[in-house]
Amino acid sequence: MTPVKAVNHIGIAVRSIDAQKDYYQNVLGAVFEGVEHVADQKVNVGFFRIGDVRLELLEPSDPSSTVAAFIEKKGEGLHHVAFEVADIASRIDEIKQAGLRMIDETSRAGAHHMQIAFVHPKSTFGVLTELCEPARGDS
């Protein structure tokens, strides 16, 4: 199986990016990179960089979003870990051939112009895992 390239980001479900911004910037020293609205996922994503890894604060923009459901069920906190891959379509095929369950059978558009796909947490020992392939030149 092809190894992942790196940890790309860690997704954290939050009720409010603004309410947590001070902690990430002033306590942890993360560099705030901005907020992006991802309409099809019904979230606002706040980007913070620490070294080579981004933290993505996922704020529901609609009560019907999966992030809103996650917060309702589990509360705020760690949502997923995202691993960068070189060829997401091939990686999805490898994972399915290995018998793991995918949430996304094909990749879809994500924040920062990435193609993304999620592996079901029942196949990854309870950790929601995201595969992401940055647009060329964006990693």
mmCIF file of C-alpha atoms in Angstrom:
data_model
loop_
_atom_site.group_PDB
_atom_site.id
_atom_site.type_symbol
_atom_site.label_atom_id
_atom_site.label_comp_id
_atom_site.label_asym_id
_atom_site.label_seq_id
_atom_site.Cartn_x
_atom_site.Cartn_y
_atom_site.Cartn_z
ATOM 1 C CA MET A 1 0.000 0.000 0.000
ATOM 2 C CA THR A 2 1.262 3.477 -0.841
ATOM 3 C CA PRO A 3 2.273 5.413 2.295
ATOM 4 C CA VAL A 4 0.709 8.765 3.104
ATOM 5 C CA LYS A 5 2.958 11.792 2.544
ATOM 6 C CA ALA A 6 2.300 13.743 5.750
ATOM 7 C CA VAL A 7 -0.254 14.857 8.283
ATOM 8 C CA ASN A 8 -1.943 17.690 6.402
ATOM 9 C CA HIS A 9 -4.257 18.980 9.101
ATOM 10 C CA ILE A 10 -6.235 18.192 12.221
ATOM 11 C CA GLY A 11 -9.951 19.009 12.132
ATOM 12 C CA ILE A 12 -11.543 20.343 15.314
ATOM 13 C CA ALA A 13 -15.319 20.775 15.596
ATOM 14 C CA VAL A 14 -16.262 24.081 17.245
ATOM 15 C CA ARG A 15 -19.431 26.041 17.820
ATOM 16 C CA SER A 16 -17.642 29.334 17.105
ATOM 17 C CA ILE A 17 -14.306 30.031 15.430
ATOM 18 C CA ASP A 18 -14.305 33.548 16.881
ATOM 19 C CA ALA A 19 -14.761 32.246 20.439
ATOM 20 C CA GLN A 20 -11.683 30.014 20.124
ATOM 21 C CA LYS A 21 -9.434 32.179 17.938
ATOM 22 C CA ASP A 22 -7.672 33.827 20.898
ATOM 23 C CA TYR A 23 -6.675 30.462 22.378
ATOM 24 C CA TYR A 24 -5.104 29.171 19.169
ATOM 25 C CA GLN A 25 -3.361 32.457 18.321
ATOM 26 C CA ASN A 26 -2.326 33.866 21.685
ATOM 27 C CA VAL A 27 -1.928 30.781 23.853
ATOM 28 C CA LEU A 28 -0.591 28.258 21.331
ATOM 29 C CA GLY A 29 1.018 30.801 19.001
ATOM 30 C CA ALA A 30 -0.653 29.439 15.872
ATOM 31 C CA VAL A 31 -0.692 31.693 12.827
ATOM 32 C CA PHE A 32 -4.244 32.547 11.774
ATOM 33 C CA GLU A 33 -4.596 32.145 7.997
ATOM 34 C CA GLY A 34 -8.249 33.063 7.541
ATOM 35 C CA VAL A 35 -11.716 31.562 7.246
ATOM 36 C CA GLU A 36 -13.244 29.816 4.236
ATOM 37 C CA HIS A 37 -16.913 28.924 3.780
ATOM 38 C CA VAL A 38 -17.408 25.442 2.276
ATOM 39 C CA ALA A 39 -21.019 25.590 1.142
ATOM 40 C CA ASP A 40 -21.571 21.939 0.190
ATOM 41 C CA GLN A 41 -20.312 20.804 3.622
ATOM 42 C CA LYS A 42 -22.228 23.577 5.415
ATOM 43 C CA VAL A 43 -19.211 24.710 7.424
ATOM 44 C CA ASN A 44 -16.932 27.664 7.939
ATOM 45 C CA VAL A 45 -13.327 26.561 8.284
ATOM 46 C CA GLY A 46 -10.842 28.609 10.298
ATOM 47 C CA PHE A 47 -7.238 27.857 9.358
ATOM 48 C CA PHE A 48 -4.376 28.057 11.851
ATOM 49 C CA ARG A 49 -0.823 26.977 11.070
ATOM 50 C CA ILE A 50 1.641 25.483 13.526
ATOM 51 C CA GLY A 51 4.836 24.493 11.738
ATOM 52 C CA ASP A 52 3.983 22.216 8.823
ATOM 53 C CA VAL A 53 0.525 21.275 10.135
ATOM 54 C CA ARG A 54 -2.728 23.189 9.908
ATOM 55 C CA LEU A 55 -5.468 23.138 12.457
ATOM 56 C CA GLU A 56 -8.885 23.474 10.854
ATOM 57 C CA LEU A 57 -11.611 24.734 13.141
ATOM 58 C CA LEU A 58 -14.895 23.468 11.696
ATOM 59 C CA GLU A 59 -17.849 25.691 12.564
ATOM 60 C CA PRO A 60 -21.294 24.626 11.334
ATOM 61 C CA SER A 61 -22.904 27.225 9.075
ATOM 62 C CA ASP A 62 -26.180 25.299 9.052
ATOM 63 C CA PRO A 63 -27.809 23.169 11.773
ATOM 64 C CA SER A 64 -28.201 20.299 9.273
ATOM 65 C CA SER A 65 -24.448 19.930 8.680
ATOM 66 C CA THR A 66 -22.590 16.791 9.723
ATOM 67 C CA VAL A 67 -20.362 18.932 11.946
ATOM 68 C CA ALA A 68 -23.419 20.303 13.756
ATOM 69 C CA ALA A 69 -24.620 16.720 14.283
ATOM 70 C CA PHE A 70 -21.158 15.741 15.537
ATOM 71 C CA ILE A 71 -21.130 18.597 18.089
ATOM 72 C CA GLU A 72 -24.669 17.753 19.201
ATOM 73 C CA LYS A 73 -23.688 14.112 19.786
ATOM 74 C CA LYS A 74 -20.097 14.385 21.053
ATOM 75 C CA GLY A 75 -19.519 18.046 21.859
ATOM 76 C CA GLU A 76 -16.719 20.244 20.596
ATOM 77 C CA GLY A 77 -13.327 18.674 20.036
ATOM 78 C CA LEU A 78 -11.213 16.515 17.770
ATOM 79 C CA HIS A 79 -13.169 15.706 14.614
ATOM 80 C CA HIS A 80 -10.652 14.125 12.224
ATOM 81 C CA VAL A 81 -7.032 13.702 11.211
ATOM 82 C CA ALA A 82 -6.183 14.398 7.567
ATOM 83 C CA PHE A 83 -3.346 12.721 5.720
ATOM 84 C CA GLU A 84 -1.917 14.051 2.479
ATOM 85 C CA VAL A 85 -1.747 11.628 -0.423
ATOM 86 C CA ALA A 86 -0.289 11.950 -3.924
ATOM 87 C CA ASP A 87 -3.087 10.275 -5.915
ATOM 88 C CA ILE A 88 -6.339 10.207 -3.996
ATOM 89 C CA ALA A 89 -8.256 8.055 -6.506
ATOM 90 C CA SER A 90 -5.618 5.309 -6.344
ATOM 91 C CA ARG A 91 -5.434 5.590 -2.562
ATOM 92 C CA ILE A 92 -9.225 5.170 -2.239
ATOM 93 C CA ASP A 93 -9.015 2.041 -4.414
ATOM 94 C CA GLU A 94 -6.177 0.628 -2.278
ATOM 95 C CA ILE A 95 -8.117 1.236 0.924
ATOM 96 C CA LYS A 96 -11.255 -0.401 -0.458
ATOM 97 C CA GLN A 97 -9.232 -3.375 -1.738
ATOM 98 C CA ALA A 98 -7.796 -3.737 1.778
ATOM 99 C CA GLY A 99 -11.374 -4.161 3.038
ATOM 100 C CA LEU A 100 -11.770 -0.809 4.759
ATOM 101 C CA ARG A 101 -15.013 1.135 4.541
ATOM 102 C CA MET A 102 -15.049 4.537 2.856
ATOM 103 C CA ILE A 103 -17.550 7.292 3.601
ATOM 104 C CA ASP A 104 -16.689 8.842 0.232
ATOM 105 C CA GLU A 105 -16.368 6.324 -2.598
ATOM 106 C CA THR A 106 -14.832 9.046 -4.786
ATOM 107 C CA SER A 107 -13.071 12.265 -3.872
ATOM 108 C CA ARG A 108 -14.878 15.573 -3.600
ATOM 109 C CA ALA A 109 -13.905 19.215 -3.294
ATOM 110 C CA GLY A 110 -12.753 20.384 0.129
ATOM 111 C CA ALA A 111 -11.303 23.521 1.648
ATOM 112 C CA HIS A 112 -8.085 25.025 0.253
ATOM 113 C CA HIS A 113 -8.815 23.624 -3.237
ATOM 114 C CA MET A 114 -8.113 20.068 -2.084
ATOM 115 C CA GLN A 115 -9.726 16.843 -3.185
ATOM 116 C CA ILE A 116 -10.820 14.938 -0.088
ATOM 117 C CA ALA A 117 -12.342 11.607 0.937
ATOM 118 C CA PHE A 118 -13.135 10.204 4.368
ATOM 119 C CA VAL A 119 -12.463 6.695 5.634
ATOM 120 C CA HIS A 120 -15.177 5.462 7.998
ATOM 121 C CA PRO A 121 -14.072 5.505 11.646
ATOM 122 C CA LYS A 122 -15.334 1.935 12.119
ATOM 123 C CA SER A 123 -12.469 0.877 9.823
ATOM 124 C CA THR A 124 -9.858 3.088 11.518
ATOM 125 C CA PHE A 125 -10.209 2.184 15.182
ATOM 126 C CA GLY A 126 -12.590 5.058 15.919
ATOM 127 C CA VAL A 127 -10.595 7.874 14.281
ATOM 128 C CA LEU A 128 -12.328 9.667 11.418
ATOM 129 C CA THR A 129 -9.600 9.775 8.774
ATOM 130 C CA GLU A 130 -9.494 12.176 5.853
ATOM 131 C CA LEU A 131 -7.392 11.674 2.759
ATOM 132 C CA CYS A 132 -6.536 14.880 0.983
ATOM 133 C CA GLU A 133 -4.754 15.722 -2.233
ATOM 134 C CA PRO A 134 -3.741 19.382 -2.489
ATOM 135 C CA ALA A 135 -4.022 21.164 -5.815
ATOM 136 C CA ARG A 136 -0.674 21.112 -7.583
ATOM 137 C CA GLY A 137 1.721 23.543 -5.951
ATOM 138 C CA ASP A 138 -0.448 23.974 -2.806
ATOM 139 C CA SER A 139 1.059 21.464 -0.357
#
